[in-house]
mmCIF file of C-alpha atoms and ligand atoms in Angstrom:
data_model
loop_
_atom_site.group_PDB
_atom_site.id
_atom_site.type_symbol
_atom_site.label_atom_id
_atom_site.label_comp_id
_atom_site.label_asym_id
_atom_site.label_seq_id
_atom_site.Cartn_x
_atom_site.Cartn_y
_atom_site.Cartn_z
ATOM 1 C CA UNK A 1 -22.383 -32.617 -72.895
ATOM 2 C CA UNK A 2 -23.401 -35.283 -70.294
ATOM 3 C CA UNK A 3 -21.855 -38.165 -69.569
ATOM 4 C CA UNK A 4 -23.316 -41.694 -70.959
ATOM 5 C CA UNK A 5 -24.297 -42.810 -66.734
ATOM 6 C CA UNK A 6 -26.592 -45.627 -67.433
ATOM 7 C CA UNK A 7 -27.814 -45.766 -63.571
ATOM 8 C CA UNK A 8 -28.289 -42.151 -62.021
ATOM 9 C CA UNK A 9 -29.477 -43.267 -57.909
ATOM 10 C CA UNK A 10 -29.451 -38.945 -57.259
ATOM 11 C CA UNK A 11 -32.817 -39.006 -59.232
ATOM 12 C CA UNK A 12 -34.662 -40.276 -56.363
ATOM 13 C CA UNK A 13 -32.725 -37.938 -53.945
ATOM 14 C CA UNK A 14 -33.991 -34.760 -55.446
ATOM 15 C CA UNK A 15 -36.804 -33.124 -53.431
ATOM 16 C CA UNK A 16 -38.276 -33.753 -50.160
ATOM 17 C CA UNK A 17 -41.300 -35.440 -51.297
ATOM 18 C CA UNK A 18 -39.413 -37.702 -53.458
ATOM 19 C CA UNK A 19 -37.348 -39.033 -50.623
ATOM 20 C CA UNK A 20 -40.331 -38.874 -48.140
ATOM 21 C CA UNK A 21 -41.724 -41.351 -51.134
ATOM 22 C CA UNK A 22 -38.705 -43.452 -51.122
ATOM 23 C CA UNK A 23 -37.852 -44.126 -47.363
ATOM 24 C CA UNK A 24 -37.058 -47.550 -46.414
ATOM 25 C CA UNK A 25 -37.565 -47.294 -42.488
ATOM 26 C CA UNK A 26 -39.695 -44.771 -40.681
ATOM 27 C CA UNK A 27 -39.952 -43.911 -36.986
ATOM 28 C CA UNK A 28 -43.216 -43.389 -35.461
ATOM 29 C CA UNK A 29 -43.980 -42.250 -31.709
ATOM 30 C CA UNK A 30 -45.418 -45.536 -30.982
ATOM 31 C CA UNK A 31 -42.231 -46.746 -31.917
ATOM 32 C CA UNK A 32 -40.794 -45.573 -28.502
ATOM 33 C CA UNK A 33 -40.362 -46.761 -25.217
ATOM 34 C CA UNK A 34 -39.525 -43.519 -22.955
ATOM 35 C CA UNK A 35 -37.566 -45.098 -19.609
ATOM 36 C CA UNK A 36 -38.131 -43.476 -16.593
ATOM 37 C CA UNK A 37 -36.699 -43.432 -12.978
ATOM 38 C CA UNK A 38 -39.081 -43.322 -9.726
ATOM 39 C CA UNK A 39 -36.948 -42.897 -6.411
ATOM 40 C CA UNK A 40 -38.024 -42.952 -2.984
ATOM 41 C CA UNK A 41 -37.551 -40.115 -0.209
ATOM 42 C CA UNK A 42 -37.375 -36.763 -2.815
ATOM 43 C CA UNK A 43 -40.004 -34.563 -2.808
ATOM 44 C CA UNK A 44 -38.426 -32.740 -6.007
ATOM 45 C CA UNK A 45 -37.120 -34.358 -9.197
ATOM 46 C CA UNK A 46 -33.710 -35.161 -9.023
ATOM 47 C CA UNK A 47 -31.495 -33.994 -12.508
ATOM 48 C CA UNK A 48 -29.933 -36.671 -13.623
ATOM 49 C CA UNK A 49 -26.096 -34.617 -14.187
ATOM 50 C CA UNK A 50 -24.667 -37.486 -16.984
ATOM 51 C CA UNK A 51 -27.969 -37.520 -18.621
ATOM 52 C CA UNK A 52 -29.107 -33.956 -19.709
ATOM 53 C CA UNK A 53 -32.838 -33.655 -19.320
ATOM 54 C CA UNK A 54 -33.700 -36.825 -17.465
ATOM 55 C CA UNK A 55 -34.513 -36.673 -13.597
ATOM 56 C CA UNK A 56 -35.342 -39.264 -10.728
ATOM 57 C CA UNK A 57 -38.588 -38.497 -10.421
ATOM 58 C CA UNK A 58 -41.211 -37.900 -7.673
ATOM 59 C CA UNK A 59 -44.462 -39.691 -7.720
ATOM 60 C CA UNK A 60 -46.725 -36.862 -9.130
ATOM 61 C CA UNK A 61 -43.493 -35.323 -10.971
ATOM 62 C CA UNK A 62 -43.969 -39.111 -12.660
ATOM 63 C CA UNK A 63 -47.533 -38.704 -13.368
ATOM 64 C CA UNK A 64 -46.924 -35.609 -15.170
ATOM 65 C CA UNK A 65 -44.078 -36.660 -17.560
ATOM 66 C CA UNK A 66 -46.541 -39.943 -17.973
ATOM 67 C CA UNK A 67 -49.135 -37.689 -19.414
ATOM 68 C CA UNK A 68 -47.038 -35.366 -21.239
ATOM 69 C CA UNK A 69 -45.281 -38.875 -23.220
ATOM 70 C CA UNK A 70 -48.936 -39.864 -24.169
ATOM 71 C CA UNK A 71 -49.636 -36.674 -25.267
ATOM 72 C CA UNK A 72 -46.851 -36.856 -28.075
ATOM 73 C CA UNK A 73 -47.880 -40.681 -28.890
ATOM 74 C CA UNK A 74 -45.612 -42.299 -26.567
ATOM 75 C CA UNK A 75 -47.467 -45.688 -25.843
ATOM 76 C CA UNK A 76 -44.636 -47.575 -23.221
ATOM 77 C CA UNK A 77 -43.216 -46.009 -20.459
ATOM 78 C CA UNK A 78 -40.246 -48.874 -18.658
ATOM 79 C CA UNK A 79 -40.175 -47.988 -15.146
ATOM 80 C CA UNK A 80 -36.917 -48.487 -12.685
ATOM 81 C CA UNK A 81 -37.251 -47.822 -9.335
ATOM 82 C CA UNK A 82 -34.638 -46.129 -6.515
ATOM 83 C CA UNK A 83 -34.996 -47.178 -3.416
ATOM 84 C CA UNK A 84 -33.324 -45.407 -0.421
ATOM 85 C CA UNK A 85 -29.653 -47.262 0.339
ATOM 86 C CA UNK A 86 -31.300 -47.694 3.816
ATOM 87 C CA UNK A 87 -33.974 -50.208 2.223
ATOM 88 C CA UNK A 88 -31.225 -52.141 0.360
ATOM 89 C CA UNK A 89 -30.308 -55.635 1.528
ATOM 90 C CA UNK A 90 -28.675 -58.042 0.398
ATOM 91 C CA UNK A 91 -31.242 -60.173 -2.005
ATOM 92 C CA UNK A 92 -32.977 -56.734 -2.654
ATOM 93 C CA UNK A 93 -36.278 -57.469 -0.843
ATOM 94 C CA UNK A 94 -37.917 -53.882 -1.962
ATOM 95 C CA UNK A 95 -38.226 -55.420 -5.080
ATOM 96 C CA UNK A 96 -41.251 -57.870 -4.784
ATOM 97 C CA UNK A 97 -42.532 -55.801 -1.640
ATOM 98 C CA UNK A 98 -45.940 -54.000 -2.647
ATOM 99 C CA UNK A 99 -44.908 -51.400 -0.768
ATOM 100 C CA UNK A 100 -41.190 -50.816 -2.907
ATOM 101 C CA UNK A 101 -40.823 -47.679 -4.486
ATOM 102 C CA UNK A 102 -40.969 -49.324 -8.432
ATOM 103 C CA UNK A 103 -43.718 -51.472 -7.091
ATOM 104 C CA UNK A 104 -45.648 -48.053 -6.096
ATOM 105 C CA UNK A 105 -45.386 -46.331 -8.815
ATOM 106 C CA UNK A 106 -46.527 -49.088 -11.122
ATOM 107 C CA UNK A 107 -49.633 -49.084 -9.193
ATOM 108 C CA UNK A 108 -50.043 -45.440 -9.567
ATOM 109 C CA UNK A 109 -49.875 -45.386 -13.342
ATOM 110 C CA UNK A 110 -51.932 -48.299 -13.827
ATOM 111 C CA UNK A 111 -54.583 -46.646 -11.802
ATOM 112 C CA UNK A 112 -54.499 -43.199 -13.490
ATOM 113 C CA UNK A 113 -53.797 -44.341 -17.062
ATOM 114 C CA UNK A 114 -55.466 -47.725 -16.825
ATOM 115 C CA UNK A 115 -54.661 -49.320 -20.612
ATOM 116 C CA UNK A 116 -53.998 -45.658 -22.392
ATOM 117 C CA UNK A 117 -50.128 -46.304 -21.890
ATOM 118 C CA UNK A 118 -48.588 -49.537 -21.678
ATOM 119 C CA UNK A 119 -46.389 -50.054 -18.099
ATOM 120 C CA UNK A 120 -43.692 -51.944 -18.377
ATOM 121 C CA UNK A 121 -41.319 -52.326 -15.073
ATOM 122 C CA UNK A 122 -38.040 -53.489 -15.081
ATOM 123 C CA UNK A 123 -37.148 -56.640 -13.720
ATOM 124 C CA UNK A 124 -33.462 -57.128 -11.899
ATOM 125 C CA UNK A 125 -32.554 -56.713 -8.528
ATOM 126 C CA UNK A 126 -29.007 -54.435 -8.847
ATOM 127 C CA UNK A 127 -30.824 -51.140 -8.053
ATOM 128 C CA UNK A 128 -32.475 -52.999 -4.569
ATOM 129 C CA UNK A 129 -29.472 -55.182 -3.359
ATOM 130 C CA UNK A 130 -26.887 -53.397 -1.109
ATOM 131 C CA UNK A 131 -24.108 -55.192 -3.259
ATOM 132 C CA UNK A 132 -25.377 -53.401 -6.539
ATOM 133 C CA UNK A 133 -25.402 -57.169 -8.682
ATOM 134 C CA UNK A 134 -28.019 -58.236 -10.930
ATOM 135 C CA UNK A 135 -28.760 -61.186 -8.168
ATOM 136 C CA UNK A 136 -27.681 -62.528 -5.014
ATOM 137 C CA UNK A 137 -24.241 -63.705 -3.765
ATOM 138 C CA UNK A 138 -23.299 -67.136 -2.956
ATOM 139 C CA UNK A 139 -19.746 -68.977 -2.039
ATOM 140 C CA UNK A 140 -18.825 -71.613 -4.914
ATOM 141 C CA UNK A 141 -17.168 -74.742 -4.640
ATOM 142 C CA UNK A 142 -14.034 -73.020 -4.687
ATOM 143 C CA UNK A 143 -14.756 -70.285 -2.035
ATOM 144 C CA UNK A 144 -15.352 -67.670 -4.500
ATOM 145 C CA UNK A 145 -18.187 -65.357 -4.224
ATOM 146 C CA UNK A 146 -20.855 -65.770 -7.300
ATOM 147 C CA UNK A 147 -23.688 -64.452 -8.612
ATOM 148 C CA UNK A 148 -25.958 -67.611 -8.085
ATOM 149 C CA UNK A 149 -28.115 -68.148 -10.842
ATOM 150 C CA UNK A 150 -31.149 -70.710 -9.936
ATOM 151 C CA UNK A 151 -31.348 -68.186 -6.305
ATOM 152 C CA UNK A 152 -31.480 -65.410 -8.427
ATOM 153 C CA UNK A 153 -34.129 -66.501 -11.053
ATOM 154 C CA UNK A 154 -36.544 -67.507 -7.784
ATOM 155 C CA UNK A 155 -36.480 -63.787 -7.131
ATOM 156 C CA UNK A 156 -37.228 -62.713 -10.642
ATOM 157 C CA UNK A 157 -40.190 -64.862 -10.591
ATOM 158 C CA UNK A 158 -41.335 -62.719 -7.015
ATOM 159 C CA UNK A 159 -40.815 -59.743 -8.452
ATOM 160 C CA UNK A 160 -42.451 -60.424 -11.870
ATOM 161 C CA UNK A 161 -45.651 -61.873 -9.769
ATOM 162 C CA UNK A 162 -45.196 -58.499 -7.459
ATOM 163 C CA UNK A 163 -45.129 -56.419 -10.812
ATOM 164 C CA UNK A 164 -47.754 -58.140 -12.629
ATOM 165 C CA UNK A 165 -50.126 -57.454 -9.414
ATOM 166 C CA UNK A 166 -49.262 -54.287 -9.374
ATOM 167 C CA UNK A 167 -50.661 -53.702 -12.627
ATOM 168 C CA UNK A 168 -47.747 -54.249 -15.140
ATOM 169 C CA UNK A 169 -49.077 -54.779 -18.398
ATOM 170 C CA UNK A 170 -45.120 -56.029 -19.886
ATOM 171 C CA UNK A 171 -41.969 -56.926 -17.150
ATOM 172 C CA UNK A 172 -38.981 -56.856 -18.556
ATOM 173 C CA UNK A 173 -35.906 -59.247 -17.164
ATOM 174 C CA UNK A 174 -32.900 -57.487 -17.407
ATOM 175 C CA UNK A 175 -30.475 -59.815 -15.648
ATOM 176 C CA UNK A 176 -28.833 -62.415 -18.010
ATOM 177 C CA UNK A 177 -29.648 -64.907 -15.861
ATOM 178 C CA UNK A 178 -30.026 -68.466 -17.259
ATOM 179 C CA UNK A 179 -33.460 -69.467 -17.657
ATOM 180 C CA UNK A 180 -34.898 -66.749 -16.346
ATOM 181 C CA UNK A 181 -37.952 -65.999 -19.110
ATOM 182 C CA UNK A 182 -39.274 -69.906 -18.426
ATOM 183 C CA UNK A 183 -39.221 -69.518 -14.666
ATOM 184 C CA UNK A 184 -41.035 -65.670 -14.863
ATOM 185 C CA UNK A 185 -43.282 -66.892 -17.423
ATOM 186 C CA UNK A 186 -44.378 -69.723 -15.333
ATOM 187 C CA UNK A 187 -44.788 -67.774 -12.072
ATOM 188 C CA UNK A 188 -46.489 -65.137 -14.000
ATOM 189 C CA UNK A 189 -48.930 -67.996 -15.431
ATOM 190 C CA UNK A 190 -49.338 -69.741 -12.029
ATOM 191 C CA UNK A 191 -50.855 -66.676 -10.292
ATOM 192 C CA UNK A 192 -53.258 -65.531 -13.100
ATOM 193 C CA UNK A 193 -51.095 -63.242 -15.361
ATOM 194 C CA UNK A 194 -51.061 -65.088 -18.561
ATOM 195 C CA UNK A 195 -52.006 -61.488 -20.244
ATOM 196 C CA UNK A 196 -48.661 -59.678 -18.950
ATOM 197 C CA UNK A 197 -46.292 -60.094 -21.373
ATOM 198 C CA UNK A 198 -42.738 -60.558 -21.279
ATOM 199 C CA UNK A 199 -39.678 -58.160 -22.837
ATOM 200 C CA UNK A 200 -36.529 -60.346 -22.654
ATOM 201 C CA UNK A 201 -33.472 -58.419 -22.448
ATOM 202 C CA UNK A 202 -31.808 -61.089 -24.295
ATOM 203 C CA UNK A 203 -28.628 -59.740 -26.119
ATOM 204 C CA UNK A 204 -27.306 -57.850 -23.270
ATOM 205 C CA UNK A 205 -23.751 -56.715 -23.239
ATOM 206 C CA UNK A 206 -21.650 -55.826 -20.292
ATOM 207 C CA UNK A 207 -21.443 -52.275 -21.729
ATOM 208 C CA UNK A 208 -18.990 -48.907 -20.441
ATOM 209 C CA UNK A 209 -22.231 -47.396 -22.137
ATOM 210 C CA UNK A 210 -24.367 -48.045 -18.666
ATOM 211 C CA UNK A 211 -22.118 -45.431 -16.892
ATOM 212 C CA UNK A 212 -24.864 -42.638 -16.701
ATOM 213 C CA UNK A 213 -27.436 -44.691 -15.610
ATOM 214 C CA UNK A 214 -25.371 -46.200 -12.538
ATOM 215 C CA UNK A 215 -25.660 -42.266 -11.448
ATOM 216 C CA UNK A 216 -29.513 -42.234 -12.636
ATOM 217 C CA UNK A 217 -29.975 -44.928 -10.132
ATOM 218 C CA UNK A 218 -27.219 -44.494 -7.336
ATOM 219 C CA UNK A 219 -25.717 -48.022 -8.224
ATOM 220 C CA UNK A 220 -24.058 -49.540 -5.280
ATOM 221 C CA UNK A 221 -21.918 -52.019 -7.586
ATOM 222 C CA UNK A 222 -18.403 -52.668 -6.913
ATOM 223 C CA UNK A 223 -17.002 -54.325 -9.977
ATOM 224 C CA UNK A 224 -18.728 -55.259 -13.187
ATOM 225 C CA UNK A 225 -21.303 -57.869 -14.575
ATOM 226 C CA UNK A 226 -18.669 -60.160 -16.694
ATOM 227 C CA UNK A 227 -19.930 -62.959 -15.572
ATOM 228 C CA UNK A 228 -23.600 -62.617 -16.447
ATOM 229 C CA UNK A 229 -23.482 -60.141 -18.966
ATOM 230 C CA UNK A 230 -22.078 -60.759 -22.633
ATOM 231 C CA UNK A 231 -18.650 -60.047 -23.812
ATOM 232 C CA UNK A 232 -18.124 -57.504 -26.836
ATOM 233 C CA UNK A 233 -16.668 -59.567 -28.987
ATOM 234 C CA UNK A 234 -19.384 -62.087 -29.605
ATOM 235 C CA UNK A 235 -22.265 -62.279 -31.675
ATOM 236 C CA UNK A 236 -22.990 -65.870 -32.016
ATOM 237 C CA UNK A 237 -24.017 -66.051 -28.351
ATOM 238 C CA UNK A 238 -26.709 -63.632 -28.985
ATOM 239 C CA UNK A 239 -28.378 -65.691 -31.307
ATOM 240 C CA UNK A 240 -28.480 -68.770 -28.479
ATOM 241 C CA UNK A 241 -29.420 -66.557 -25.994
ATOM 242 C CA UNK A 242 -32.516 -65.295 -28.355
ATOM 243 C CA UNK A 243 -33.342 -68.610 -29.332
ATOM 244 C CA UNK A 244 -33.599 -69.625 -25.423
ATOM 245 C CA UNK A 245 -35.132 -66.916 -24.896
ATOM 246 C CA UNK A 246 -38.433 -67.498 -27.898
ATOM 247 C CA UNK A 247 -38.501 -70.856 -26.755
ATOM 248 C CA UNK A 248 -39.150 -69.991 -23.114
ATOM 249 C CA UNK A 249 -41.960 -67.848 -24.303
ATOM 250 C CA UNK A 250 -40.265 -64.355 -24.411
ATOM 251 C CA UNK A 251 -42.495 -62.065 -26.186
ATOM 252 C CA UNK A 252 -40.325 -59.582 -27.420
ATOM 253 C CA UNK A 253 -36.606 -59.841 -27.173
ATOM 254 C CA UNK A 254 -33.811 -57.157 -27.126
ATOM 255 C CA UNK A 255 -30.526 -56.272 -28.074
ATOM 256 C CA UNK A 256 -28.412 -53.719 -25.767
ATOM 257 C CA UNK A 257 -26.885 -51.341 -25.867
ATOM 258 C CA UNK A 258 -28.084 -50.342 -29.170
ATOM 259 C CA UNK A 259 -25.822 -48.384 -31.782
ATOM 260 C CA UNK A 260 -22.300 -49.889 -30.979
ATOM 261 C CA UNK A 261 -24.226 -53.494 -31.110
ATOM 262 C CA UNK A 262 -26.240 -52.838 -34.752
ATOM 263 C CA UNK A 263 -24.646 -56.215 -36.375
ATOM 264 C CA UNK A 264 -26.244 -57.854 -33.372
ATOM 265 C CA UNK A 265 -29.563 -56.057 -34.001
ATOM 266 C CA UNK A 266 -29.357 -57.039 -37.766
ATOM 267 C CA UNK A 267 -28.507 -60.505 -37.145
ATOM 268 C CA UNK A 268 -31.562 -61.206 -34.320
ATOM 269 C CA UNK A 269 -33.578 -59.222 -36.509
ATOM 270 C CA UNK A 270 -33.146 -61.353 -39.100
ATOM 271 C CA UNK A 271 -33.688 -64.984 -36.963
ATOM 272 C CA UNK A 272 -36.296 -63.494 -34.801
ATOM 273 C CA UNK A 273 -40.408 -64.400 -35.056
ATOM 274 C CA UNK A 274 -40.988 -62.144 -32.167
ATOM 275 C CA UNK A 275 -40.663 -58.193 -31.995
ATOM 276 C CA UNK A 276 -37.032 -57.161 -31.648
ATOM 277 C CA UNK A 277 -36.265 -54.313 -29.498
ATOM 278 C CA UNK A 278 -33.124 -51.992 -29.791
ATOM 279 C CA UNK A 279 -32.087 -50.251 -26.191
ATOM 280 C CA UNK A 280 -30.411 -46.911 -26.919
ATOM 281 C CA UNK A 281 -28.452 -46.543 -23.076
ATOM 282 C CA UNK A 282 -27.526 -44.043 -21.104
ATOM 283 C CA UNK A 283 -24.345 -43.737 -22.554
ATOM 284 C CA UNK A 284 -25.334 -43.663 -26.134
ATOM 285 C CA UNK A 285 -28.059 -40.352 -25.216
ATOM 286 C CA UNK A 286 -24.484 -38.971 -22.959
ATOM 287 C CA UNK A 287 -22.736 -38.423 -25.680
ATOM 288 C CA UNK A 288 -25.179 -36.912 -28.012
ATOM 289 C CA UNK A 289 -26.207 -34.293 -25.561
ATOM 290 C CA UNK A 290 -22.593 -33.508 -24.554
ATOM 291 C CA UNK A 291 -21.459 -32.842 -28.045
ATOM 292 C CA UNK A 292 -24.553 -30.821 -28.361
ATOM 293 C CA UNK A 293 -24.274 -28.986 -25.706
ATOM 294 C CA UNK A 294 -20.515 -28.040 -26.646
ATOM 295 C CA UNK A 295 -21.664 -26.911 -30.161
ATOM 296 C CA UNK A 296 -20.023 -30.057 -31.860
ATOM 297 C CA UNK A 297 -22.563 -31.703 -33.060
ATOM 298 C CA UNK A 298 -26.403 -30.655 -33.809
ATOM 299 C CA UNK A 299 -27.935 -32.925 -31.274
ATOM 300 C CA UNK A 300 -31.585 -32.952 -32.577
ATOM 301 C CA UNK A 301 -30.257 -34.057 -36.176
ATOM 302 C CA UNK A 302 -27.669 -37.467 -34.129
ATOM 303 C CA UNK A 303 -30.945 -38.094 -32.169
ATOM 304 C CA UNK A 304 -32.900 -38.428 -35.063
ATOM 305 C CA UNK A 305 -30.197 -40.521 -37.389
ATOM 306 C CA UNK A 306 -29.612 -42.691 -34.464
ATOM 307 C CA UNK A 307 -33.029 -43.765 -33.767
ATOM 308 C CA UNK A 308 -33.475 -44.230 -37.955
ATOM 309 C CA UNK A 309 -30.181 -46.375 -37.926
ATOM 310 C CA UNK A 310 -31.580 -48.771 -35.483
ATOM 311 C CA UNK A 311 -35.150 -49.161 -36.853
ATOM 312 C CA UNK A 312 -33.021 -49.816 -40.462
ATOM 313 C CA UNK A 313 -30.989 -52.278 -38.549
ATOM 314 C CA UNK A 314 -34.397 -54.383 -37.753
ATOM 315 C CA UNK A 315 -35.200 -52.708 -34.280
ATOM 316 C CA UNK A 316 -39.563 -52.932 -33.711
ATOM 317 C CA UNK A 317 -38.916 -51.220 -30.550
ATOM 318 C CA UNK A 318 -36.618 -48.494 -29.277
ATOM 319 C CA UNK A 319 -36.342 -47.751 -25.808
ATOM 320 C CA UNK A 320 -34.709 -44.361 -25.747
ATOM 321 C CA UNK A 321 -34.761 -41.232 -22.835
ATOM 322 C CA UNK A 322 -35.191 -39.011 -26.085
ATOM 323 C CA UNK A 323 -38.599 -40.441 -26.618
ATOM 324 C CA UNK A 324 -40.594 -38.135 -25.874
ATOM 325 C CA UNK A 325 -38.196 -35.090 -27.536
ATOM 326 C CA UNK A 326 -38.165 -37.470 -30.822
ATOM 327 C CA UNK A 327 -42.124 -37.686 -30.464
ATOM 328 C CA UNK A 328 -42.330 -33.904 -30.704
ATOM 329 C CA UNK A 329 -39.799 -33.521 -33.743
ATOM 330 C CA UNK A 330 -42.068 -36.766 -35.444
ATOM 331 C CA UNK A 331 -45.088 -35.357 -34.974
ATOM 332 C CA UNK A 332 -44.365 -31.437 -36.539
ATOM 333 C CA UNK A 333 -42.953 -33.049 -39.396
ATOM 334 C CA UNK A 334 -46.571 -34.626 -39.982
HETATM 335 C C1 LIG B 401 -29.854 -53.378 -15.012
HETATM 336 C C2 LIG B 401 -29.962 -52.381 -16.099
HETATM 337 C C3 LIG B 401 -28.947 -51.555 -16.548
HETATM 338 C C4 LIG B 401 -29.476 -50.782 -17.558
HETATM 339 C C5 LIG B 401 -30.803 -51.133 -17.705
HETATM 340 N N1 LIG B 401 -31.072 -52.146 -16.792
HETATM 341 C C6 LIG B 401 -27.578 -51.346 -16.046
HETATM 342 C C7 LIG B 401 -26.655 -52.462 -15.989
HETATM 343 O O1 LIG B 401 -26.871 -53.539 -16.526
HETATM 344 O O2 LIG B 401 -25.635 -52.255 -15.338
HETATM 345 C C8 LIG B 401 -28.732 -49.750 -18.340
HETATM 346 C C9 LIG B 401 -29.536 -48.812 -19.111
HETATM 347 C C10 LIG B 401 -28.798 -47.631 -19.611
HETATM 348 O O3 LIG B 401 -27.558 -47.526 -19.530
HETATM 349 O O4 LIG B 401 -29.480 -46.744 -20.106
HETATM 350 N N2 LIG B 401 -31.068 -53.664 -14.411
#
């Protein structure tokens, strides 16, 4: 005898095609933003030991992993560049020079791929100042050494410019600085760039999930970001700092890290009249790989639940250094 279960959900879990039929959220390739690392003085890729799979890369090693993303329907590449700790300084001057390694690489891209693949470039100074911060120091009131904002946000808006001309087609501040997206957007306008559009990393926590990617791109820093990036235990500043952000003219805005921060995704999600974009880190693609690799968990099957989780939570966009090993698993399953 069966019981009397007026509602019976498993019906629509039955086969394959019926849940195919029913899926809420779906990933596609062009869903992904594969970031990649360009450093200066190798002349082979550099493995990337807290990141499984991911190198610093060469200039032509870069060209190739550009062509093999588009192959699998990649359409964004975010580059970050590595400059040699000899070409540091202080307000991290490699950063709007043409000549810089990130600045080089854009250009080399752009000029093979032209509009096939969307560059987008990152835009902070910690990987090009000798100090490792987001921006450069200054002495407060109080004799205390600061990361100055309005110094800092003059640089963003040379390196955007030095980006754009280099033939970004999206730059991408990443450095919680206040006002930042009005001052790049207006540089970016004043020289001729009203096309190159802007990805505000706008929710941006101060994260232990960066770890790996302070080895991906030798990180100088001493110390953390506290006092730029967000605390952990708020949400409601988010949602002022995306709402600054969309009225400054950011044209996508993004929450970061990504899976420990999925109320945050919901909520911006949710507010947000621009695309929203989700940044799996470092950290987040650490751990996956190093429980795979130990036979604890089945790594393809987290990478793929992960990525779903955060388009369900309202992400457009995912950056993610499995991008292009998601891209193949998407694309057999078509
Ligand atoms: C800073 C920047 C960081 C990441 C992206 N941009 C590091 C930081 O804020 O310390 C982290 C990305 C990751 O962990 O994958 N420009």
């Amino acid at each position: 005898m069966s019981q009397n279960i007026s509602r019976r959900p498993r019906r629509l879990r039955t086969t394959p095609a019926m849940r195919a039929f029913v899926a809420e959220t779906s990933l596609r390739p062009a869903d992904l933003i594969l970031p990649m690392f360009i450093a200066d003085g190798i002349t082979e890729p550099n493995p990337i030991v807290s990141m499984p799979g991911v190198v610093q890369h060469t200039m032509d090693s870069l060209l190739e992993a550009v062509a093999e993303a588009q192959e699998v329907g990649i359409k964004c590449i975010d580059l970050f560049g590595v400059p040699l700790d000899a070409n540091k300084d202080a307000e991290g001057s490699q950063a709007w020079s043409a000549d810089g390694v990130l600045n080089r690489a854009i250009k080399a891209v752009r000029e093979r791929f032209g509009d096939d693949i969307l560059v987008m470039a990152d835009t902070c100074l910690d990987e090009f100042t000798s100090h490792g911060h987001c921006g450069v120091l200054a002495t407060d009131a109080h004799g205390n050494t600061v990361v100055d904002n309005d110094q800092t946000v003059e640089r963003y808006q040379k390196m955007a410019v030095s980006q754009a001309k280099a033939g970004a087609h999206i730059v991408s501040p990443s450095g919680m600085m206040d006002g930042q997206i009005d001052a790049i957007r207006e540089a970016l306008d004043e020289a001729g760039y009203q096309d190159v559009a802007i990805m505000a990393y706008s929710a941006k926590y101060a994260s232990a999930f960066y770890g790996p990617f302070r080895d991906a791109v030798g990180s100088s820093l001493e110390g953390d970001r506290r006092t730029y990036q967000q605390d952990p235990a708020n949400v409601r500043e988010s949602l002022l700092e995306v709402e600054l952000d969309i009225a400054e003219g950011a044209d996508f805005v993004m929450v970061k890290p990504g899976l420990p921060y999925l109320d945050v995704l919901r909520a911006v999600a949710e507010l947000s009249p621009v695309p929203v974009a989700a940044y799996q880190v470092s950290g987040e693609y650490a751990m996956i790989k190093a429980a795979a690799a130990n036979g604890w968990l089945d790594g393809d099957a987290c990478m793929m639940e992960a990525l779903i989780s955060l388009k369900r939570a309202g992400a457009n966009q995912i950056l993610t250094y499995f991008a292009v090993e998601a891209a193949r698993i998407l694309r057999a399953q078509y």
